[in-house]
Protein backbone atom coordinates (compact mmCIF):
# COMPACT_ATOMS: atom_id res chain seq x y z
CA MET A 1 173.72 -138.89 -19.05
CA THR A 2 173.46 -136.74 -15.91
CA THR A 3 172.85 -138.12 -12.46
CA SER A 4 169.49 -136.39 -12.18
CA THR A 5 168.40 -137.84 -15.54
CA ALA A 6 169.41 -141.31 -14.43
CA LEU A 7 167.56 -140.96 -11.14
CA GLY A 8 164.48 -139.64 -12.95
CA ALA A 9 164.55 -142.58 -15.34
CA ALA A 10 164.94 -145.03 -12.49
CA SER A 11 162.03 -143.57 -10.55
CA ALA A 12 159.66 -143.39 -13.51
CA PRO A 13 156.78 -145.87 -13.15
CA PRO A 14 156.89 -148.82 -15.54
CA ALA A 15 154.63 -148.66 -18.56
CA ARG A 16 151.33 -150.40 -17.89
CA ARG A 17 150.64 -153.32 -20.15
CA PRO A 18 147.24 -153.12 -21.87
CA LEU A 19 144.57 -155.57 -20.77
CA ARG A 20 144.02 -156.91 -24.29
CA GLY A 21 146.12 -159.99 -24.89
CA ARG A 22 146.92 -160.83 -21.28
CA PRO A 23 147.10 -164.63 -20.98
CA GLY A 24 144.63 -165.02 -18.10
CA LEU A 25 142.05 -162.74 -19.70
CA THR A 26 142.46 -164.55 -23.02
CA LEU A 27 141.75 -167.86 -21.28
CA VAL A 28 138.53 -166.45 -19.80
CA GLY A 29 137.51 -165.08 -23.20
CA VAL A 30 137.85 -168.34 -25.12
CA ALA A 31 136.01 -170.22 -22.36
CA PHE A 32 132.68 -168.74 -23.50
CA GLY A 33 132.83 -170.31 -26.94
CA LEU A 34 134.43 -173.50 -25.68
CA PHE A 35 131.63 -174.01 -23.16
CA LEU A 36 128.93 -173.53 -25.78
CA VAL A 37 130.51 -175.99 -28.21
CA GLY A 38 130.80 -178.72 -25.56
CA LEU A 39 127.35 -178.02 -24.15
CA ASP A 40 125.50 -178.36 -27.44
CA ALA A 41 127.24 -181.62 -28.24
CA THR A 42 125.42 -183.35 -25.35
CA VAL A 43 122.23 -181.46 -24.42
CA VAL A 44 120.20 -182.86 -27.29
CA SER A 45 120.35 -186.44 -26.00
CA ILE A 46 118.22 -185.42 -23.00
CA VAL A 47 115.58 -183.41 -24.91
CA ASN A 48 115.25 -185.78 -27.88
CA PRO A 49 112.08 -187.40 -26.49
CA ALA A 50 110.45 -183.98 -26.04
CA ILE A 51 111.49 -182.91 -29.58
CA ALA A 52 110.07 -186.13 -31.03
CA ALA A 53 106.77 -185.64 -29.21
CA GLU A 54 106.31 -181.97 -30.14
CA VAL A 55 107.82 -181.79 -33.63
CA GLY A 56 106.82 -185.30 -34.71
CA THR A 57 110.23 -186.54 -35.87
CA THR A 58 110.94 -190.09 -36.94
CA PHE A 59 113.68 -192.06 -35.18
CA VAL A 60 116.06 -191.47 -38.11
CA GLN A 61 115.33 -187.73 -38.13
CA LEU A 62 115.91 -187.60 -34.38
CA GLN A 63 119.32 -189.18 -34.86
CA TRP A 64 120.18 -186.51 -37.41
CA VAL A 65 119.13 -183.73 -35.02
CA THR A 66 121.97 -185.01 -32.85
CA HIS A 67 124.54 -185.87 -35.49
CA SER A 68 124.11 -183.05 -38.03
CA TYR A 69 125.93 -180.85 -35.50
CA LEU A 70 128.93 -183.19 -35.66
CA LEU A 71 128.78 -183.19 -39.46
CA GLY A 72 129.02 -179.40 -39.62
CA LEU A 73 131.87 -179.41 -37.12
CA ALA A 74 133.92 -182.07 -38.87
CA ALA A 75 133.67 -180.37 -42.26
CA THR A 76 135.03 -177.00 -41.13
CA LEU A 77 137.53 -177.47 -38.30
CA ILE A 78 140.87 -177.67 -40.13
CA LEU A 79 139.77 -175.07 -42.70
CA ALA A 80 138.77 -172.71 -39.89
CA GLY A 81 142.11 -173.25 -38.18
CA LYS A 82 143.95 -172.32 -41.36
CA LEU A 83 141.76 -169.26 -41.91
CA GLY A 84 142.40 -168.17 -38.34
CA ASP A 85 146.16 -168.47 -38.79
CA ARG A 86 145.96 -166.40 -41.95
CA TYR A 87 143.28 -163.78 -41.26
CA GLY A 88 143.12 -163.58 -37.47
CA HIS A 89 142.09 -165.99 -34.73
CA ARG A 90 139.96 -163.42 -32.94
CA THR A 91 138.07 -162.56 -36.13
CA LEU A 92 137.16 -166.19 -36.81
CA TYR A 93 136.30 -166.80 -33.17
CA LEU A 94 133.91 -163.84 -32.91
CA ALA A 95 132.33 -164.61 -36.29
CA GLY A 96 131.73 -168.16 -35.07
CA LEU A 97 130.09 -166.86 -31.89
CA VAL A 98 127.72 -164.64 -33.89
CA LEU A 99 126.75 -167.47 -36.26
CA PHE A 100 126.35 -169.86 -33.32
CA THR A 101 123.91 -167.44 -31.66
CA VAL A 102 121.86 -167.02 -34.83
CA ALA A 103 121.70 -170.79 -35.39
CA SER A 104 120.71 -171.47 -31.77
CA THR A 105 117.86 -168.98 -32.04
CA ALA A 106 116.67 -170.52 -35.30
CA ILE A 107 116.73 -174.04 -33.79
CA GLY A 108 114.59 -172.93 -30.86
CA LEU A 109 112.07 -171.37 -33.26
CA SER A 110 111.97 -174.35 -35.65
CA THR A 111 108.75 -176.34 -35.93
CA THR A 112 109.84 -178.96 -38.48
CA ALA A 113 112.40 -181.74 -38.49
CA ALA A 114 114.01 -180.35 -41.64
CA GLY A 115 114.50 -176.96 -40.00
CA LEU A 116 115.98 -178.49 -36.86
CA ILE A 117 118.48 -180.56 -38.85
CA ALA A 118 119.46 -177.71 -41.19
CA PHE A 119 120.11 -175.23 -38.41
CA ARG A 120 121.98 -177.82 -36.38
CA VAL A 121 124.35 -178.12 -39.35
CA VAL A 122 124.80 -174.33 -39.30
CA GLN A 123 125.40 -174.46 -35.57
CA GLY A 124 128.07 -177.11 -36.13
CA VAL A 125 129.76 -174.98 -38.81
CA ALA A 126 129.82 -172.05 -36.37
CA ALA A 127 131.31 -174.26 -33.66
CA GLY A 128 133.89 -175.47 -36.15
CA ALA A 129 134.83 -171.87 -36.95
CA LEU A 130 135.47 -170.84 -33.35
CA MET A 131 136.82 -174.04 -31.78
CA PRO A 132 140.36 -174.10 -33.31
CA GLN A 133 140.85 -170.42 -32.48
CA THR A 134 140.53 -171.08 -28.74
CA LEU A 135 143.73 -173.12 -28.57
CA ALA A 136 145.49 -170.94 -31.14
CA MET A 137 144.99 -167.79 -29.06
CA LEU A 138 146.19 -169.58 -25.93
CA ARG A 139 149.24 -170.86 -27.81
CA ALA A 140 150.04 -167.33 -29.00
CA THR A 141 149.63 -165.61 -25.63
CA PHE A 142 150.94 -168.10 -23.05
CA PRO A 143 154.70 -168.74 -22.79
CA ARG A 144 155.74 -172.35 -23.24
CA GLU A 145 156.28 -172.98 -19.53
CA ARG A 146 152.67 -171.98 -18.71
CA PHE A 147 150.90 -173.42 -21.74
CA GLY A 148 150.31 -176.82 -20.11
CA MET A 149 148.33 -175.29 -17.25
CA ALA A 150 146.35 -173.16 -19.72
CA VAL A 151 145.44 -176.29 -21.66
CA GLY A 152 144.49 -177.96 -18.39
CA ILE A 153 141.96 -175.25 -17.63
CA TRP A 154 140.85 -175.28 -21.29
CA GLY A 155 140.24 -179.02 -21.01
CA GLY A 156 138.43 -178.55 -17.72
CA VAL A 157 135.98 -176.09 -19.29
CA SER A 158 135.36 -178.50 -22.17
CA SER A 159 134.84 -181.46 -19.83
CA ILE A 160 132.49 -179.50 -17.59
CA ALA A 161 130.40 -178.39 -20.57
CA ILE A 162 130.08 -181.93 -21.92
CA ALA A 163 129.34 -183.46 -18.51
CA VAL A 164 126.96 -180.75 -17.25
CA GLY A 165 124.98 -180.69 -20.50
CA PRO A 166 122.51 -183.45 -19.58
CA THR A 167 121.88 -181.97 -16.11
CA LEU A 168 121.27 -178.48 -17.45
CA ALA A 169 119.15 -179.77 -20.32
CA GLY A 170 116.97 -181.79 -17.96
CA ALA A 171 116.37 -178.80 -15.69
CA LEU A 172 115.61 -176.40 -18.56
CA GLU A 173 113.34 -178.83 -20.40
CA ALA A 174 111.34 -179.57 -17.24
CA SER A 175 110.80 -175.86 -16.51
CA TYR A 176 110.66 -174.09 -19.88
CA GLY A 177 110.46 -176.67 -22.67
CA TRP A 178 113.07 -178.11 -25.02
CA GLN A 179 113.51 -174.80 -26.88
CA SER A 180 115.10 -173.23 -23.79
CA VAL A 181 118.07 -175.61 -24.17
CA PHE A 182 119.04 -173.66 -27.29
CA PHE A 183 117.85 -170.21 -26.20
CA VAL A 184 120.18 -170.35 -23.17
CA ASN A 185 123.08 -170.06 -25.63
CA ILE A 186 122.07 -166.51 -26.55
CA PRO A 187 123.05 -164.64 -23.33
CA VAL A 188 126.25 -166.68 -22.94
CA ALA A 189 127.31 -165.92 -26.51
CA ALA A 190 126.37 -162.24 -26.15
CA VAL A 191 128.56 -161.81 -23.08
CA GLY A 192 131.37 -163.71 -24.80
CA LEU A 193 131.10 -161.50 -27.88
CA VAL A 194 131.35 -158.25 -25.92
CA TYR A 195 134.20 -159.63 -23.82
CA GLY A 196 136.03 -160.82 -26.91
CA LEU A 197 135.72 -157.52 -28.72
CA CYS A 198 137.23 -155.73 -25.73
CA LEU A 199 139.89 -158.11 -24.41
CA LEU A 200 140.84 -160.91 -26.81
CA PRO A 201 144.15 -160.46 -28.65
CA ARG A 202 144.46 -159.95 -32.40
CA THR A 203 146.62 -162.95 -33.17
CA SER A 204 147.44 -164.14 -36.67
CA PHE A 205 150.33 -165.39 -38.75
CA PRO A 206 149.68 -163.93 -42.23
CA ALA A 207 150.94 -165.97 -45.16
CA THR A 208 151.90 -164.53 -48.51
CA GLY A 209 151.34 -167.70 -50.57
CA ARG A 210 148.23 -168.95 -52.33
CA PHE A 211 145.33 -170.42 -50.41
CA ASP A 212 145.06 -174.19 -50.83
CA LEU A 213 141.53 -174.27 -52.25
CA ARG A 214 141.91 -177.78 -53.69
CA GLY A 215 142.92 -179.07 -50.28
CA VAL A 216 139.88 -177.41 -48.69
CA VAL A 217 137.46 -179.08 -51.12
CA VAL A 218 139.07 -182.53 -50.99
CA LEU A 219 139.31 -182.57 -47.18
CA ALA A 220 135.72 -181.39 -46.75
CA LEU A 221 134.45 -184.12 -49.09
CA GLY A 222 136.48 -186.81 -47.31
CA LEU A 223 135.41 -185.78 -43.82
CA VAL A 224 131.73 -185.34 -44.75
CA ALA A 225 131.61 -188.76 -46.44
CA THR A 226 133.33 -190.44 -43.48
CA VAL A 227 131.21 -188.83 -40.76
CA PHE A 228 128.01 -189.33 -42.80
CA ALA A 229 128.78 -193.04 -43.15
CA ILE A 230 129.50 -193.34 -39.41
CA VAL A 231 126.27 -191.60 -38.48
CA GLN A 232 124.10 -193.47 -40.99
CA SER A 233 125.53 -196.79 -39.84
CA GLU A 234 123.06 -196.61 -36.95
CA THR A 235 120.23 -196.74 -39.52
CA TRP A 236 121.74 -198.70 -42.41
CA GLY A 237 123.85 -201.08 -40.33
CA TRP A 238 127.64 -201.51 -40.42
CA GLY A 239 127.46 -204.36 -42.94
CA ASP A 240 125.24 -202.49 -45.40
CA PRO A 241 126.89 -201.82 -48.81
CA ARG A 242 125.94 -198.15 -48.54
CA THR A 243 127.76 -197.77 -45.21
CA LEU A 244 130.83 -199.67 -46.36
CA GLY A 245 130.95 -197.94 -49.75
CA LEU A 246 130.59 -194.43 -48.37
CA LEU A 247 133.09 -195.12 -45.59
CA ALA A 248 135.59 -196.51 -48.09
CA LEU A 249 135.07 -193.47 -50.33
CA GLY A 250 135.66 -191.10 -47.42
CA VAL A 251 138.85 -192.89 -46.35
CA LEU A 252 140.17 -192.97 -49.93
CA VAL A 253 139.48 -189.24 -50.37
CA ILE A 254 141.29 -188.47 -47.09
CA VAL A 255 144.27 -190.59 -48.22
CA GLY A 256 144.23 -188.65 -51.49
CA PHE A 257 144.15 -185.41 -49.50
CA VAL A 258 147.27 -186.45 -47.59
CA ALA A 259 149.08 -187.20 -50.86
CA LEU A 260 147.92 -183.89 -52.34
CA GLU A 261 149.10 -181.96 -49.29
CA GLY A 262 152.51 -183.63 -49.46
CA ARG A 263 152.97 -182.49 -53.07
CA THR A 264 151.62 -179.00 -52.35
CA GLU A 265 153.92 -178.52 -49.36
CA ALA A 266 156.94 -179.71 -51.36
CA ARG A 267 156.19 -177.40 -54.30
CA THR A 268 154.88 -174.19 -52.75
CA GLY A 269 154.75 -174.62 -48.96
CA ASP A 270 151.10 -173.47 -49.01
CA ALA A 271 149.45 -176.72 -47.88
CA LEU A 272 146.20 -176.51 -45.92
CA LEU A 273 147.54 -179.16 -43.50
CA PRO A 274 151.36 -179.11 -43.57
CA LEU A 275 152.60 -182.67 -43.16
CA SER A 276 155.66 -181.30 -41.40
CA LEU A 277 153.34 -180.93 -38.41
CA PHE A 278 153.39 -184.74 -38.10
CA ARG A 279 157.14 -185.26 -38.09
CA GLY A 280 157.81 -187.73 -35.31
CA THR A 281 154.98 -189.49 -33.48
CA THR A 282 153.86 -186.85 -30.97
CA VAL A 283 151.04 -185.15 -32.93
CA GLY A 284 149.71 -188.40 -34.41
CA THR A 285 149.67 -190.14 -31.03
CA GLY A 286 148.02 -187.10 -29.47
CA GLY A 287 145.30 -187.32 -32.12
CA LEU A 288 144.72 -191.00 -31.28
CA MET A 289 144.50 -190.18 -27.56
CA ILE A 290 141.98 -187.40 -28.15
CA ALA A 291 139.87 -189.48 -30.57
CA ALA A 292 139.78 -192.48 -28.20
CA ASN A 293 138.97 -190.21 -25.27
CA PHE A 294 135.98 -188.60 -26.97
CA PHE A 295 134.87 -191.98 -28.34
CA VAL A 296 134.31 -192.86 -24.70
CA LEU A 297 133.07 -189.49 -23.45
CA MET A 298 130.47 -188.92 -26.17
CA GLY A 299 129.46 -192.58 -26.41
CA VAL A 300 128.91 -192.95 -22.66
CA THR A 301 127.14 -189.58 -22.42
CA PHE A 302 124.82 -190.72 -25.25
CA LEU A 303 123.97 -194.09 -23.64
CA LEU A 304 123.65 -193.18 -19.96
CA PRO A 305 120.60 -190.84 -20.16
CA MET A 306 118.63 -193.58 -21.96
CA PHE A 307 119.80 -196.11 -19.36
CA PHE A 308 118.54 -193.96 -16.49
CA ILE A 309 115.37 -192.59 -18.12
CA ASN A 310 114.07 -195.55 -20.15
CA LEU A 311 115.32 -198.49 -18.09
CA ARG A 312 115.41 -197.18 -14.53
CA GLY A 313 112.44 -194.81 -14.86
CA ALA A 314 114.23 -191.57 -13.94
CA THR A 315 113.04 -188.19 -15.12
CA ALA A 316 115.22 -186.08 -17.43
CA LEU A 317 116.18 -183.89 -14.48
CA ASP A 318 116.97 -186.90 -12.28
CA ALA A 319 119.13 -188.38 -15.03
CA GLY A 320 121.04 -185.15 -15.32
CA LEU A 321 121.59 -185.04 -11.57
CA MET A 322 122.85 -188.62 -11.57
CA LEU A 323 125.57 -187.56 -13.99
CA LEU A 324 126.71 -184.71 -11.73
CA PRO A 325 129.75 -186.61 -10.39
CA MET A 326 131.19 -186.55 -13.90
CA SER A 327 130.86 -182.79 -14.21
CA ALA A 328 132.05 -182.13 -10.66
CA VAL A 329 135.24 -184.15 -11.08
CA SER A 330 135.82 -182.62 -14.52
CA ILE A 331 136.44 -179.29 -12.79
CA VAL A 332 139.68 -180.59 -11.30
CA ALA A 333 140.65 -183.43 -13.65
CA ALA A 334 142.12 -181.38 -16.49
CA PRO A 335 144.20 -179.05 -14.24
CA VAL A 336 145.50 -182.14 -12.41
CA GLY A 337 146.45 -183.51 -15.81
CA ALA A 338 148.32 -180.29 -16.54
CA LEU A 339 150.30 -180.59 -13.31
CA LEU A 340 151.21 -184.19 -14.16
CA VAL A 341 152.26 -183.21 -17.68
CA ALA A 342 154.55 -180.57 -16.21
CA ARG A 343 156.10 -183.03 -13.76
CA VAL A 344 156.24 -186.36 -15.61
CA GLY A 345 155.44 -185.49 -19.24
CA THR A 346 152.72 -186.42 -21.72
CA ARG A 347 153.84 -190.05 -21.97
CA ALA A 348 153.16 -191.07 -18.38
CA THR A 349 150.17 -188.74 -18.00
CA GLY A 350 148.52 -190.00 -21.19
CA ALA A 351 149.00 -193.67 -20.33
CA LEU A 352 147.74 -193.14 -16.76
CA SER A 353 144.69 -191.11 -17.75
CA LEU A 354 143.61 -193.55 -20.46
CA GLY A 355 144.11 -196.40 -17.98
CA LEU A 356 141.82 -194.66 -15.48
CA THR A 357 139.20 -194.26 -18.18
CA ALA A 358 139.33 -198.00 -18.87
CA VAL A 359 138.95 -198.76 -15.15
CA GLY A 360 135.85 -196.54 -14.95
CA LEU A 361 134.30 -198.34 -17.92
CA LEU A 362 135.03 -201.75 -16.43
CA VAL A 363 133.32 -200.74 -13.17
CA LEU A 364 130.25 -199.71 -15.20
CA VAL A 365 130.14 -203.21 -16.70
CA GLY A 366 128.76 -204.34 -13.36
CA SER A 367 125.78 -201.95 -13.49
CA SER A 368 122.19 -203.12 -13.98
CA ALA A 369 118.63 -201.87 -13.63
CA THR A 370 118.77 -202.50 -9.87
CA SER A 371 122.42 -201.90 -8.99
CA PRO A 372 123.10 -199.24 -6.31
CA TYR A 373 123.68 -195.79 -7.71
CA GLY A 374 126.70 -195.33 -5.42
CA VAL A 375 128.70 -197.90 -7.36
CA MET A 376 127.90 -196.13 -10.62
CA ALA A 377 128.84 -192.77 -9.07
CA ILE A 378 132.28 -194.15 -8.20
CA ALA A 379 132.67 -195.27 -11.81
CA PHE A 380 131.67 -191.78 -13.00
CA VAL A 381 134.33 -190.20 -10.78
CA VAL A 382 137.10 -192.47 -12.09
CA LEU A 383 135.87 -192.05 -15.67
CA ALA A 384 135.75 -188.26 -15.42
CA MET A 385 139.23 -188.15 -13.89
CA GLY A 386 140.60 -190.20 -16.75
CA THR A 387 138.88 -188.35 -19.59
CA GLY A 388 139.68 -184.92 -18.15
CA MET A 389 143.38 -185.70 -17.76
CA THR A 390 143.52 -187.19 -21.26
CA ILE A 391 142.20 -183.96 -22.76
CA THR A 392 145.15 -182.11 -21.26
CA ALA A 393 147.77 -184.67 -22.25
CA GLY A 394 146.40 -184.96 -25.78
CA ALA A 395 146.22 -181.21 -26.30
CA GLU A 396 149.78 -180.83 -25.04
CA ALA A 397 150.95 -183.53 -27.47
CA ILE A 398 149.20 -181.88 -30.44
CA VAL A 399 149.10 -178.11 -29.98
CA GLY A 400 151.86 -177.83 -27.40
CA SER A 401 154.36 -179.50 -29.73
CA ALA A 402 153.31 -177.51 -32.84
CA PRO A 403 155.11 -174.35 -33.96
CA VAL A 404 153.28 -171.20 -32.86
CA HIS A 405 152.49 -170.17 -36.46
CA LEU A 406 150.68 -173.51 -36.99
CA ALA A 407 148.71 -173.35 -33.75
CA GLY A 408 145.39 -172.82 -35.55
CA VAL A 409 145.95 -175.78 -37.86
CA ALA A 410 147.00 -177.96 -34.92
CA GLY A 411 143.91 -176.86 -33.02
CA GLY A 412 141.77 -177.70 -36.04
CA PHE A 413 143.34 -181.15 -36.28
CA GLN A 414 142.71 -181.75 -32.58
CA SER A 415 139.08 -180.63 -32.85
CA THR A 416 138.60 -182.86 -35.89
CA CYS A 417 139.87 -185.80 -33.84
CA ILE A 418 137.36 -184.85 -31.13
CA GLN A 419 134.42 -184.84 -33.53
CA ILE A 420 135.36 -187.99 -35.43
CA GLY A 421 136.04 -189.78 -32.13
CA GLY A 422 132.73 -188.56 -30.72
CA ALA A 423 130.77 -189.56 -33.83
CA LEU A 424 132.41 -193.00 -33.81
CA GLY A 425 131.71 -193.38 -30.10
CA THR A 426 127.97 -192.77 -30.38
CA ALA A 427 127.66 -194.81 -33.59
CA VAL A 428 129.80 -197.81 -32.61
CA MET A 429 128.56 -198.10 -29.03
CA SER A 430 124.93 -197.74 -30.19
CA ALA A 431 125.52 -200.37 -32.88
CA VAL A 432 126.97 -202.77 -30.30
CA VAL A 433 123.92 -202.30 -28.07
CA ALA A 434 121.54 -202.78 -31.01
CA ALA A 435 123.32 -205.94 -32.18
CA GLN A 436 123.22 -207.47 -28.70
CA VAL A 437 119.54 -206.58 -28.37
CA ARG A 438 118.72 -208.28 -31.68
CA SER A 439 120.68 -211.34 -30.62
CA GLY A 440 119.40 -211.57 -27.04
CA ALA A 441 115.77 -210.63 -27.70
CA GLY A 442 115.44 -212.17 -31.16
CA GLY A 443 113.11 -214.91 -29.90
CA LEU A 444 110.56 -212.51 -28.38
CA GLY A 445 108.86 -211.70 -31.70
CA LEU A 446 109.46 -207.93 -31.48
CA ASP A 447 109.13 -205.88 -34.67
CA ASP A 448 111.75 -203.33 -35.79
CA ASP A 449 110.18 -200.50 -33.78
CA GLY A 450 110.16 -202.68 -30.67
CA LEU A 451 113.80 -203.68 -31.15
CA GLN A 452 114.85 -200.07 -31.77
CA GLY A 453 113.00 -198.97 -28.65
CA LEU A 454 114.64 -201.75 -26.63
CA ALA A 455 118.05 -200.65 -27.95
CA GLN A 456 117.29 -197.33 -26.24
CA GLY A 457 116.35 -199.05 -22.97
CA SER A 458 112.55 -199.09 -23.41
CA VAL A 459 111.24 -202.55 -22.55
CA PRO A 460 107.90 -203.11 -24.41
CA ALA A 461 105.00 -202.86 -21.99
CA ASP A 462 103.03 -205.75 -23.55
CA LEU A 463 105.59 -208.43 -22.63
CA ASP A 464 104.94 -210.85 -19.80
CA THR A 465 107.24 -210.96 -16.78
CA VAL A 466 109.60 -213.61 -18.16
CA ALA A 467 109.85 -212.00 -21.61
CA ALA A 468 110.36 -208.56 -20.08
CA ARG A 469 113.26 -209.91 -18.04
CA VAL A 470 114.81 -211.45 -21.17
CA ALA A 471 114.44 -208.12 -23.01
CA GLU A 472 115.95 -206.18 -20.12
CA ASP A 473 118.88 -208.58 -19.89
CA ALA A 474 119.49 -208.25 -23.63
CA TYR A 475 119.64 -204.46 -23.37
CA VAL A 476 121.89 -204.46 -20.29
CA SER A 477 124.21 -206.99 -21.93
CA GLY A 478 124.42 -204.71 -24.96
CA VAL A 479 125.37 -201.73 -22.82
CA HIS A 480 128.02 -203.82 -21.05
CA ALA A 481 129.42 -204.97 -24.40
CA ALA A 482 129.62 -201.34 -25.56
CA TYR A 483 131.58 -200.42 -22.41
CA LEU A 484 133.98 -203.32 -23.01
CA VAL A 485 134.60 -202.21 -26.61
CA ALA A 486 135.34 -198.67 -25.40
CA ALA A 487 137.62 -199.95 -22.63
CA GLY A 488 139.58 -202.03 -25.14
CA LEU A 489 140.05 -199.01 -27.40
CA VAL A 490 141.40 -196.73 -24.67
CA LEU A 491 143.74 -199.45 -23.41
CA VAL A 492 145.20 -199.76 -26.92
CA ALA A 493 145.61 -195.96 -27.02
CA ALA A 494 147.33 -196.08 -23.60
CA VAL A 495 149.86 -198.64 -24.86
CA VAL A 496 150.52 -196.58 -28.01
CA ALA A 497 151.03 -193.44 -25.90
CA TRP A 498 153.48 -195.23 -23.60
CA VAL A 499 155.48 -196.69 -26.50
CA THR A 500 155.60 -193.70 -28.87
CA LEU A 501 155.58 -190.55 -26.74
CA ARG A 502 158.77 -189.20 -25.23
CA GLY A 503 159.19 -188.74 -21.51
CA ALA A 504 158.96 -185.52 -19.54
CA ARG A 505 159.65 -182.41 -21.55
CA ARG A 506 160.70 -179.28 -19.73
CA ALA A 507 161.02 -176.10 -21.75
CA THR A 508 164.42 -174.44 -21.62
CA ALA A 509 164.79 -170.78 -20.78
CA ALA A 510 165.68 -170.06 -24.41
CA GLU A 511 162.48 -171.77 -25.65
CA VAL A 512 160.35 -169.81 -23.23
CA VAL A 513 161.91 -166.52 -24.35
CA VAL A 514 161.56 -167.30 -28.06
CA GLU A 515 157.97 -168.48 -27.81
CA THR A 516 156.98 -165.56 -25.60
CA VAL A 517 158.40 -163.16 -28.19
CA GLU A 518 156.54 -165.02 -30.95
CA GLY A 519 153.34 -164.79 -28.96
CA GLU A 520 153.79 -161.08 -28.31
CA ALA A 521 154.41 -160.49 -32.01
CA GLY A 522 151.23 -162.39 -32.85
CA HIS A 523 148.97 -160.04 -30.90
CA ALA A 524 150.99 -156.80 -31.03
């Protein structure tokens, strides 16, 4: 080589890396879908009264308008993660965005309860298609040393969407009607679709083996039966033979699915959910943390609007504004969790965050119809800090510890834990409130409609002063009991996290290099 050639080579400008697939731009791209999924999990609780008044739904139908979304999500998450790993995460993500937009439009145009429920299922399926791909694309584009912070921001977006949902829904419903809550999805999804087509990476990990169709069918049946039983328990009751039978069937089918996957993985290696993902305790404990976290987050978000609107007489917009501290703190909670994970590991961060969540719930136990809002706002801040940090620690335990080529499956497992935890949270906490109402107000002579209304915070107007106070106390006691159940659950999860998770994990230089190369290969 001549000197002039060497100098020319040295002075040549470095090749510019294309925008598509850059980690920061990928994080912005997946935030569109992530925000929509979280938003539509909570907005319906605020507009349910308006839907009931305009569409004429029964109480049971109104419950299904809320929960059919979770049913569609739960049935598709792990399958969608596997399809994304095989055929392309971006493809599944963008297809999910398109279907989500179509379903949102159809919901806003629906005039019957059957139409609302059916299109909410479709919306849930679309959310299930795109949700696992968000983490998978982050896992494939961010090097190991920066993945924790990416998950922190990812968790922050999710927390903000869930917490801001009631506020946004109240404002939209007051100004434009309940349909606007679903129509607002259209411009957000449209921008996300164009952005994704231009800048999201084409990540996939193609497999040459057979697709595990049997696993798909068995898992879908098990999850649908389990979630259906959980949701219907609010109507049938937890002790009803139908609830217990369907729940037992769902659990047995899921156990059978695990056994089937173990045999499939041993024979061909083509399992839908490779059990090798669960070697050790990290992924399983992360799933427990995430499920317990969303048990609290979705359960509390379901109960609080009714507490403010029906018991304290707030408007839908006022109720949304009262929940603003949760959304405001959520902006910083997940990134703070990411910093803690990087410094002290998932073990300490997970135990601390779940402990904070329990403290927030215990503060709420002191709330009543006349308690100062400031005390409740403090509880919301502590609660949001705990739930936001837990999202980060749980995601790091599940997706961060999974091999890159199983990132979609790990993301699907995490999202399934979110939905099952959320469904259990709304069902169990509502059942606790209803049981306490029946016990505490049983001597007032209320019929079923009156008791169901009281379980939602509506004290019957025809009661005298003494009876009304008894009814109000029964409802408040039920809400407190629900908070105590949730606090007990997250404290158990905190102990499990402390006992089973390893301490701080810092990626070595070799790991960062290997995983960066794997990520580059995934979107090359």
